[in-house]
Short mmCIF file of C-alpha atoms in Angstrom, two decimals:
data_model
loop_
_atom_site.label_atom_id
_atom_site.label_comp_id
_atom_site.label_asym_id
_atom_site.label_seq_id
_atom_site.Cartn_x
_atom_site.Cartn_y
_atom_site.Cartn_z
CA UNK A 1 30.33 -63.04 -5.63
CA UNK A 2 29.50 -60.61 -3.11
CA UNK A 3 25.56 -61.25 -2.24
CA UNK A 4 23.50 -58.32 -2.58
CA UNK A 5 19.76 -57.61 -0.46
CA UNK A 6 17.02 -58.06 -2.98
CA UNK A 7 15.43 -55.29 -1.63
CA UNK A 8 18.01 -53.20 -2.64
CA UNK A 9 19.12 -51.78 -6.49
CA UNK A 10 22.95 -51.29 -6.18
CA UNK A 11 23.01 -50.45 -9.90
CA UNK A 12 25.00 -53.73 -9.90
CA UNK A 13 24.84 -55.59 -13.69
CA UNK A 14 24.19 -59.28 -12.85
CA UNK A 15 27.76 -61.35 -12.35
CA UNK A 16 29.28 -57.79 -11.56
CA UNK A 17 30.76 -57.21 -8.10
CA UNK A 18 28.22 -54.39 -6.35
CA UNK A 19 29.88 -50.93 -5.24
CA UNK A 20 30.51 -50.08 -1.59
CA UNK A 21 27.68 -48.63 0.11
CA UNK A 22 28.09 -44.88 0.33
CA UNK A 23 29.05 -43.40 3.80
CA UNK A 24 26.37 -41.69 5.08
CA UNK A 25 26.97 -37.62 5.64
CA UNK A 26 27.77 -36.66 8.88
CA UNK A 27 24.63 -34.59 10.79
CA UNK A 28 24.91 -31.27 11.68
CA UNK A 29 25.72 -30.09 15.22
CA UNK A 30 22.53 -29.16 16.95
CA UNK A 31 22.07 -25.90 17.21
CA UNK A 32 22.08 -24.26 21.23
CA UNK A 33 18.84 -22.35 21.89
CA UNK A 34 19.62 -18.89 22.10
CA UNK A 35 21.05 -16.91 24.70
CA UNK A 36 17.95 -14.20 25.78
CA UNK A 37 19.94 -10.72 24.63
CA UNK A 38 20.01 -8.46 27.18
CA UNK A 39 17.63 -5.46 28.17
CA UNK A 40 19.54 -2.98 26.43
CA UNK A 41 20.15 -5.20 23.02
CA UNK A 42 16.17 -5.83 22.70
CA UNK A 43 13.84 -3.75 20.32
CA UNK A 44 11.70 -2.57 23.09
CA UNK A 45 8.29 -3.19 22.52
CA UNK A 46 8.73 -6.09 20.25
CA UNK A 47 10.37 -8.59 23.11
CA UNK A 48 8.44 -7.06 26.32
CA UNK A 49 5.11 -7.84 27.12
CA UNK A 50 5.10 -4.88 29.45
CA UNK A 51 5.37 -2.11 27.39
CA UNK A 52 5.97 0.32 29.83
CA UNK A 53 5.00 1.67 33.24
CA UNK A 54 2.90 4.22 33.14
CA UNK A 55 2.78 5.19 36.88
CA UNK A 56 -0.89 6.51 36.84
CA UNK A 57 0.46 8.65 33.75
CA UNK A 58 0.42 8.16 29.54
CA UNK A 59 3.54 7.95 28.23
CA UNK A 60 3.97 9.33 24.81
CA UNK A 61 6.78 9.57 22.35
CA UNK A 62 7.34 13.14 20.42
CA UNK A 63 8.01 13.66 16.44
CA UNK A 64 9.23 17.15 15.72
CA UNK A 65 9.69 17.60 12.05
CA UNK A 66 12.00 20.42 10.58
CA UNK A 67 11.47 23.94 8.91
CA UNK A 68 13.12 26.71 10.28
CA UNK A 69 11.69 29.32 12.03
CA UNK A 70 8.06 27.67 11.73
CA UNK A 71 10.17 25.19 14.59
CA UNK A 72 8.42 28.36 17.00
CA UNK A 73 5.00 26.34 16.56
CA UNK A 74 6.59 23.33 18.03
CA UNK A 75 8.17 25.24 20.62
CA UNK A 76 3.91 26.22 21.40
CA UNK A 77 2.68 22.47 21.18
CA UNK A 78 5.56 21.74 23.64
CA UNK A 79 4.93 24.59 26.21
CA UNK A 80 1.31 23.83 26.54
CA UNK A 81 1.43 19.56 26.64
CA UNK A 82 4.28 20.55 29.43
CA UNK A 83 1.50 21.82 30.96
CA UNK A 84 -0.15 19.05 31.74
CA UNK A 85 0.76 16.63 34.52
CA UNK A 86 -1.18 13.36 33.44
CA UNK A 87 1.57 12.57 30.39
CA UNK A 88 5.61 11.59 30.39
CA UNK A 89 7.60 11.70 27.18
CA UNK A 90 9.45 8.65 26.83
CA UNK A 91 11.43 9.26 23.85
CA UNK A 92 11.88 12.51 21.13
CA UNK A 93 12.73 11.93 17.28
CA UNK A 94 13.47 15.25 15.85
CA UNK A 95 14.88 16.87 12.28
CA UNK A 96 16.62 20.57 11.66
CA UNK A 97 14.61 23.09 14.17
CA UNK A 98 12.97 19.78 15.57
CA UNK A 99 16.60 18.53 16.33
CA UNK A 100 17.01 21.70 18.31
CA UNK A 101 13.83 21.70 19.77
CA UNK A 102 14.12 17.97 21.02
CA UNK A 103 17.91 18.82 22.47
CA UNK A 104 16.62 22.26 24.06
CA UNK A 105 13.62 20.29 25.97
CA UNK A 106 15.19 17.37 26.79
CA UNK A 107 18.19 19.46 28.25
CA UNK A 108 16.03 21.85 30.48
CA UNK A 109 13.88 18.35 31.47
CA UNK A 110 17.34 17.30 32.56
CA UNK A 111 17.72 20.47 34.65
CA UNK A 112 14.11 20.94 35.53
CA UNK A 113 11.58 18.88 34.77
CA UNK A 114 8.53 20.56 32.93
CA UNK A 115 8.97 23.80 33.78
CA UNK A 116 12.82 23.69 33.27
CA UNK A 117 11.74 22.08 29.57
CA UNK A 118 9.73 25.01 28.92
CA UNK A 119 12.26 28.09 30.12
CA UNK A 120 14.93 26.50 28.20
CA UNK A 121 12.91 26.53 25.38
CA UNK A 122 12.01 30.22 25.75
CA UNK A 123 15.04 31.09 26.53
CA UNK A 124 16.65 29.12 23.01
CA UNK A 125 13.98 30.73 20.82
CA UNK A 126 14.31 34.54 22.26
CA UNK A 127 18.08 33.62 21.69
CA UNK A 128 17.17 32.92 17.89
CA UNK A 129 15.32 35.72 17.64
CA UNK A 130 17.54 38.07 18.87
CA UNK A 131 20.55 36.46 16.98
CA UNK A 132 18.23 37.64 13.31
CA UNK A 133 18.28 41.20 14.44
CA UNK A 134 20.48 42.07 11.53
CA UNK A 135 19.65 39.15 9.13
CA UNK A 136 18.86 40.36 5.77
CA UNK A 137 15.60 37.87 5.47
CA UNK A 138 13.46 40.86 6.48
CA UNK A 139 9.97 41.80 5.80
CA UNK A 140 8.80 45.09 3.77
CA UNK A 141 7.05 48.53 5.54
CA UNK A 142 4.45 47.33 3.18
CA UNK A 143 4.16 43.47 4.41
CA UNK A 144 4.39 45.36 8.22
CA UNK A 145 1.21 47.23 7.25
CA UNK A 146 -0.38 44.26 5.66
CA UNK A 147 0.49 42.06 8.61
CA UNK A 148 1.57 39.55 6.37
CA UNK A 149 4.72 37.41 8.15
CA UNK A 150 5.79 36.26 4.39
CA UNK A 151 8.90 37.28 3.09
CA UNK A 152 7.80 37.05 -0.71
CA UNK A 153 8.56 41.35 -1.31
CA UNK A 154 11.82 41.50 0.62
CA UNK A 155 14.74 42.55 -1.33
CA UNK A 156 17.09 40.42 0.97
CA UNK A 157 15.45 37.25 0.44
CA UNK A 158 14.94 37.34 -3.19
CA UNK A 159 19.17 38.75 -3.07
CA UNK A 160 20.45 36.22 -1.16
CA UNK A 161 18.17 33.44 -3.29
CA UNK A 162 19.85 34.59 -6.23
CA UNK A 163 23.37 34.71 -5.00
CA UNK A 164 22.56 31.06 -3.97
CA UNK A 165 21.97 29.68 -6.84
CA UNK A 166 25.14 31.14 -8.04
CA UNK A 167 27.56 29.99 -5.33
CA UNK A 168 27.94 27.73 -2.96
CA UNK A 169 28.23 28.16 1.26
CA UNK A 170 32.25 27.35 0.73
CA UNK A 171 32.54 30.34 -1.27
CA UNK A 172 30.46 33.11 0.46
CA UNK A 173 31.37 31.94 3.50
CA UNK A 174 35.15 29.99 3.68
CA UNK A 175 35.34 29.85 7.62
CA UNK A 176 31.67 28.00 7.84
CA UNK A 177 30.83 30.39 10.27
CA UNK A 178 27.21 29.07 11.20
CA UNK A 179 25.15 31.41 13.94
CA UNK A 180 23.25 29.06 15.45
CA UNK A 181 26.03 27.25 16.72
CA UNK A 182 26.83 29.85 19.56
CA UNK A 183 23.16 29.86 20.29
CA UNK A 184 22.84 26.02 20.50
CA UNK A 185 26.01 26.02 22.84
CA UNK A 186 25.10 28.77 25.11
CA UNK A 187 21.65 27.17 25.97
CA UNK A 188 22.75 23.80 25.88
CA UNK A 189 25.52 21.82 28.47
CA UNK A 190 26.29 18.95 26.44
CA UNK A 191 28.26 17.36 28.78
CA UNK A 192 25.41 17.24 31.53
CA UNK A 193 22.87 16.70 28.51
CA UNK A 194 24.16 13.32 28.12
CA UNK A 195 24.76 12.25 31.54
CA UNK A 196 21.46 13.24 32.71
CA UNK A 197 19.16 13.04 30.30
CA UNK A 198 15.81 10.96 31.34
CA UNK A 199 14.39 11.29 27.73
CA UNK A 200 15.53 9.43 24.73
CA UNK A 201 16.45 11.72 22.12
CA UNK A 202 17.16 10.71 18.25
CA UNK A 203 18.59 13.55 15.68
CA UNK A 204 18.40 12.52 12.51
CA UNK A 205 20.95 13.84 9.66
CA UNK A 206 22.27 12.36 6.39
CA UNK A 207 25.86 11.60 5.66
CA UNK A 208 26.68 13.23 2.51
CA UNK A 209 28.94 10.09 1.20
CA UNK A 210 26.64 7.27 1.62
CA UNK A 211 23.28 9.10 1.62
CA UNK A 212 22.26 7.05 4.48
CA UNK A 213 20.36 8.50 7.61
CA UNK A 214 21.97 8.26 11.31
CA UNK A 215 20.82 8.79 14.66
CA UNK A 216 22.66 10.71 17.33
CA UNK A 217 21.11 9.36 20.35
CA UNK A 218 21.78 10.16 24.01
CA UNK A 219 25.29 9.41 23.89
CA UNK A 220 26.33 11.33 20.83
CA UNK A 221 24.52 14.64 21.94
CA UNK A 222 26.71 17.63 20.37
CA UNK A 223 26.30 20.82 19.46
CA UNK A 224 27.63 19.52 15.74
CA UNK A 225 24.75 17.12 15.80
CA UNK A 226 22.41 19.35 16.36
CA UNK A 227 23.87 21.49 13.21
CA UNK A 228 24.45 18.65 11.35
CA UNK A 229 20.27 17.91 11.66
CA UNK A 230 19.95 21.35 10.83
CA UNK A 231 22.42 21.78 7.96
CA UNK A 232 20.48 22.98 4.89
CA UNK A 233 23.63 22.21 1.54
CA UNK A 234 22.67 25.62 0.26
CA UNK A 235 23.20 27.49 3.35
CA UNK A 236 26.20 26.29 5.50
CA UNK A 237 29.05 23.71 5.08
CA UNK A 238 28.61 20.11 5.77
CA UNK A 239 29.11 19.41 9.57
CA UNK A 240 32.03 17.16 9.80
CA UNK A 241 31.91 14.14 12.78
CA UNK A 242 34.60 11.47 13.27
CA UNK A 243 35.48 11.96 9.79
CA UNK A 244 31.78 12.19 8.49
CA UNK A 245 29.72 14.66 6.88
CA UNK A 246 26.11 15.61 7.62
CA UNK A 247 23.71 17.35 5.63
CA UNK A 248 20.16 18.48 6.80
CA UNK A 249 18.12 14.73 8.21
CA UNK A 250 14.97 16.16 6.55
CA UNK A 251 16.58 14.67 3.06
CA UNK A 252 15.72 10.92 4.99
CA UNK A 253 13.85 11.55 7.66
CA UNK A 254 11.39 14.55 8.81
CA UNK A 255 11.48 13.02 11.14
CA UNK A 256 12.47 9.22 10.95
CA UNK A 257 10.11 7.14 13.48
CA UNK A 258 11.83 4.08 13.63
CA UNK A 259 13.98 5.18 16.52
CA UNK A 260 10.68 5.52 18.59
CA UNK A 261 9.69 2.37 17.55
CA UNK A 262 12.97 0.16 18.15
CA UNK A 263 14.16 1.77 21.07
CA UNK A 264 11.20 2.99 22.51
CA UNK A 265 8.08 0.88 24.73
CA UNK A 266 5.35 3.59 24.53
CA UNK A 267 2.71 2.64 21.58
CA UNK A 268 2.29 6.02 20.99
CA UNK A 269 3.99 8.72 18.51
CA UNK A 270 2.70 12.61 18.51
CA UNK A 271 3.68 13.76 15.10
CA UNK A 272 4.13 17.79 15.82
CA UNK A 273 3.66 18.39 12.14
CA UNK A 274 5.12 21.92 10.41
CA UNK A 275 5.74 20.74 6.87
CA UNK A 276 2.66 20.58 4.66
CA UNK A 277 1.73 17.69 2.83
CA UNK A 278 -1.11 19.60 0.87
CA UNK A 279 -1.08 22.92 -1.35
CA UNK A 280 -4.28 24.04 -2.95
CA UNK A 281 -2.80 25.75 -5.59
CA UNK A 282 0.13 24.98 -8.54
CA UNK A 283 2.93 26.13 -7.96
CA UNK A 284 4.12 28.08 -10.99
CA UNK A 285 6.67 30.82 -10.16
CA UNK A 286 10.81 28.93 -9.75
CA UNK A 287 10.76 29.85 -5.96
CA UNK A 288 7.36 28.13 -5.66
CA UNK A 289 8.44 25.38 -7.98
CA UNK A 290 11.65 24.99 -5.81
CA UNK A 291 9.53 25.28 -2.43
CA UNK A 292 7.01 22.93 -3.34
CA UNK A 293 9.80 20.34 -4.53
CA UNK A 294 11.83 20.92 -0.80
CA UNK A 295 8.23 20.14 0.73
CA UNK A 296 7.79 16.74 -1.04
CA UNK A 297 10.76 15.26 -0.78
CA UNK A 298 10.95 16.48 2.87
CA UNK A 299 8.09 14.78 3.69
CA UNK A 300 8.38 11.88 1.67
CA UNK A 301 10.26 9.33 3.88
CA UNK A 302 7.96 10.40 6.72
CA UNK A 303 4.84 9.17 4.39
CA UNK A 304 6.22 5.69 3.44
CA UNK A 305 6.98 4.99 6.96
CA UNK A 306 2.98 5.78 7.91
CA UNK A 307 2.70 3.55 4.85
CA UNK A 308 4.38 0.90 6.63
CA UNK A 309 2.30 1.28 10.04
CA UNK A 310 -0.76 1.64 8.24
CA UNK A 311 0.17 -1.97 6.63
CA UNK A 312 0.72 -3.88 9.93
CA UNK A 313 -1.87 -2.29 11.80
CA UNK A 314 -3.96 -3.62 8.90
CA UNK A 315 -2.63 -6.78 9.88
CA UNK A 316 -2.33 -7.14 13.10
CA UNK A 317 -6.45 -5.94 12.57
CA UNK A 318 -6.96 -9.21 10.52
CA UNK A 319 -5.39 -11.21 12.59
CA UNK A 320 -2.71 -12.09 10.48
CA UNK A 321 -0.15 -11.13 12.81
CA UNK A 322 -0.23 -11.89 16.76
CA UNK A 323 0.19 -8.98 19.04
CA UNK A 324 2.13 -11.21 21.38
CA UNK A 325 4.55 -10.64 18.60
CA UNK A 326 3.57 -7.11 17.44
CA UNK A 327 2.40 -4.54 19.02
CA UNK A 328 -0.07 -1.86 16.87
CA UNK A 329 1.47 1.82 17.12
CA UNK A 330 -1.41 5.03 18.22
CA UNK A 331 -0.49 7.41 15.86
CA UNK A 332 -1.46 11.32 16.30
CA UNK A 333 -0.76 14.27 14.95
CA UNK A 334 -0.73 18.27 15.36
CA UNK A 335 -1.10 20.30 12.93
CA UNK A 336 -2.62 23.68 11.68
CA UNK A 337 -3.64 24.94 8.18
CA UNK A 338 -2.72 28.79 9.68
CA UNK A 339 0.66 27.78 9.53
CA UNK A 340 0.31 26.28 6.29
CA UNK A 341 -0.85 29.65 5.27
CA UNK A 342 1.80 31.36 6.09
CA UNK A 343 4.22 30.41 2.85
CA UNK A 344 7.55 28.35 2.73
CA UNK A 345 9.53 32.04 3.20
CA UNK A 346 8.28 32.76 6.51
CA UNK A 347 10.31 29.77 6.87
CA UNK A 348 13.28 32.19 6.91
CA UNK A 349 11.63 35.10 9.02
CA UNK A 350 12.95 34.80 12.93
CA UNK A 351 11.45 37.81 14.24
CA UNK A 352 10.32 37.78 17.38
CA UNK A 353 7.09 38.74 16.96
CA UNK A 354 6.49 36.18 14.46
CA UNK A 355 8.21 33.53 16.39
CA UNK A 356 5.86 34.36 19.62
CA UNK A 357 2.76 34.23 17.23
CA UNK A 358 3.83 30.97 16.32
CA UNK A 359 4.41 29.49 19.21
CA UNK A 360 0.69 31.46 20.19
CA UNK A 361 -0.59 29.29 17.30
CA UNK A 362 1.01 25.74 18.33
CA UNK A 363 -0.54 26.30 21.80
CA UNK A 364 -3.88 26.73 20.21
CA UNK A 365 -3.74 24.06 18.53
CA UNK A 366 -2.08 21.54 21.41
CA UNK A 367 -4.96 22.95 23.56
CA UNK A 368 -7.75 21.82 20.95
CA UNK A 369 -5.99 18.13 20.39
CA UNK A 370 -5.57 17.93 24.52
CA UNK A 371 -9.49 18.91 24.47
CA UNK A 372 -10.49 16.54 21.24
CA UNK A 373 -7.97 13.56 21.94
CA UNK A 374 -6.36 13.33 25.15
CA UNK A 375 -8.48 10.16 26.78
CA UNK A 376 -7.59 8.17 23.37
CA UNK A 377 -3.65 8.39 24.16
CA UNK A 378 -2.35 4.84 25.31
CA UNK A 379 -5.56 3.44 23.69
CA UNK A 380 -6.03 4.19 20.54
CA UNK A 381 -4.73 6.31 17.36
CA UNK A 382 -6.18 9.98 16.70
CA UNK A 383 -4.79 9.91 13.15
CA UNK A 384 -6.36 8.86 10.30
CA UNK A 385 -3.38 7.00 8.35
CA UNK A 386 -5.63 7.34 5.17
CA UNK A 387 -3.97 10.90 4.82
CA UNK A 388 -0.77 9.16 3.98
CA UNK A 389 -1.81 6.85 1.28
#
């Protein structure tokens, strides 16, 4: 009989001879520490402890968020920050007419520097202006008199509304003709755009199969990305690239922020804000209705990702999180209740004179935050992510 250790229950019934001992399992393979990725393959801020070299200057990231020709006020914040000396833009996230603004600057940056960032973009907006000469979104003799920019009265608008909710882009217009695209190409050398570039730039659009947002960065700089970010359903076909079709970015992302924040080592995001979060008043008319529906859902992914900052800030504030790990993002913002004023139609009005009071406006404005703000950039946040809750 086979002896067995008394220390040991083989499961064995006295007299009978004991199984053989199982084989142990062989171990798994140690695993090799990591290779470090390389500078290019890291999330920026959340691998260097440097986050960036500031070279006696702040370095800020830009978020230009979409809606049409009220894109002018953006074009105002730009030409007066441009302005000043003491800042460098690292990186630019921007949706529809903050797609084109973010191409336009970075382009003329490319060419330039400041002041070639702020002829190219008033030479791109003139351009816009004088391509809706003979658009039929124009305002009444009687909204002239009033001096009210809305295009609420104008036969044209209310016609072409109508005759859009009737048919679609394919069949009023079967070549996809869409004017902005000569505009975008004459102001714009894509081809030196990419090779030149200094400033990250990040359009956002939506592919229309999937639903899922993409970024054209650098690389990817066209004049059909720039279309694609701008390409309202209603209004002009789909913008087809590498088999692909884009809709308007603002459906995902007015603008999305995580670009700035992977790709990006600045702490800081400037949210140039033209979309309002806020109306006083219900909306009861089916235009209003319609507006006020476009304005939530455009801004909606833009408020769960200040959710999501708000959340690890909160964190990193506790001390639940390490900032050797994480770093806590400066949010600001500029924005203006005029424009708020001035009703989702003058969305549609490119007039020149309303574009130049806009961009009048969004100098105003950057002028105040410069005044209020400037010496918390690189230090703190100016926001108050409470608005976004």
């Amino acid at each position: 009989m086979a002896e067995t250790s008394p220390d040991i229950d083989t499961g064995a019934a006295d007299g009978a001879a004991a199984p053989a001992a199982a084989k142990p399992k062989p171990r798994a393979p140690a695993r090799k520490p990591a290779e470090a990725k390389k500078p290019e393959e890291r999330h920026g801020r959340f691998h260097d402890k440097v986050l960036f070299k500031p070279k006696g200057k702040k370095v800020v990231n830009l978020a230009f968020q979409g809606g049409g020709a009220h894109g002018a006020f953006t074009w105002g914040v730009c030409d007066r920050l441009l302005e000043d000396p003491t800042f460098e833009i690292e990186g630019i996230t921007g949706t529809s007419a903050g797609a084109m603004n973010a191409t336009v600057l970075a382009y003329g940056h490319a060419k330039g520097g400041r002041e070639g960032a702020r002829t190219a973009l008033d030479g791109f907006w003139h351009a816009v202006a004088e391509g809706a000469r003979y658009s039929p979104f124009k305002r009444t003799l009687l909204d002239k008199m009033k001096g009210s920019w809305s295009l609420e009265n104008s036969p044209g608008y209310h016609m072409m509304d109508l005759i859009g909710r009737m048919f679609s882009p394919y069949d009023l217009n079967p070549t996809g003709n869409n004017p902005l695209r000569d505009i975008v190409a004459a102001h714009v050398d894509f081809d030196f755009l990419r090779d030149n570039a200094e400033i990250k730039v990040f359009l956002n659009a939506v592919n229309v199969r999937t639903g899922k947002l993409r970024q054209f960065k650098n690389a990817d700089l066209s004049a059909d990305a720039v279309l694609a970010s701008g390409c309202l359903p209603f209004m002009f076909h789909a913008v087809e690239i590498e088999g692909e079709h884009y809709w308007d970015g603002g459906y995902c992302g007015n603008p999305a922020l995580y670009p700035l924040i992977y790709y990006c080592t600045s702490p800081d995001i400037l949210l140039v804000q033209i979309n309002p979060m806020h109306r006083h008043e219900l909306p009861r008319t089916a235009r209003d209705i319609l507006d006020r529906v476009n304005e939530i859902s455009f801004n909606s992914s833009l408020m769960r990702e200040m959710r999501a900052i708000k959340f690890v800030s909160d964190l990193i504030d506790q001390g639940k999180l390490s900032e050797e790990d994480y770093v806590k993002l400066h949010i600001h913002m500029i924005s203006s209740q005029e424009l708020d004023d001035f009703g989702a139609s003058s969305k549609l009005n490119a007039e020149l004179d309303f574009l130049l009071t806009l961009k009048e406006l969004g100098r105003r404005t950057a002028d105040q935050w410069l005044a209020n703000h400037w010496k918390q950039v690189n230090v703190e946040s100016t926001c108050d992510l409470q608005v976004f809750m």
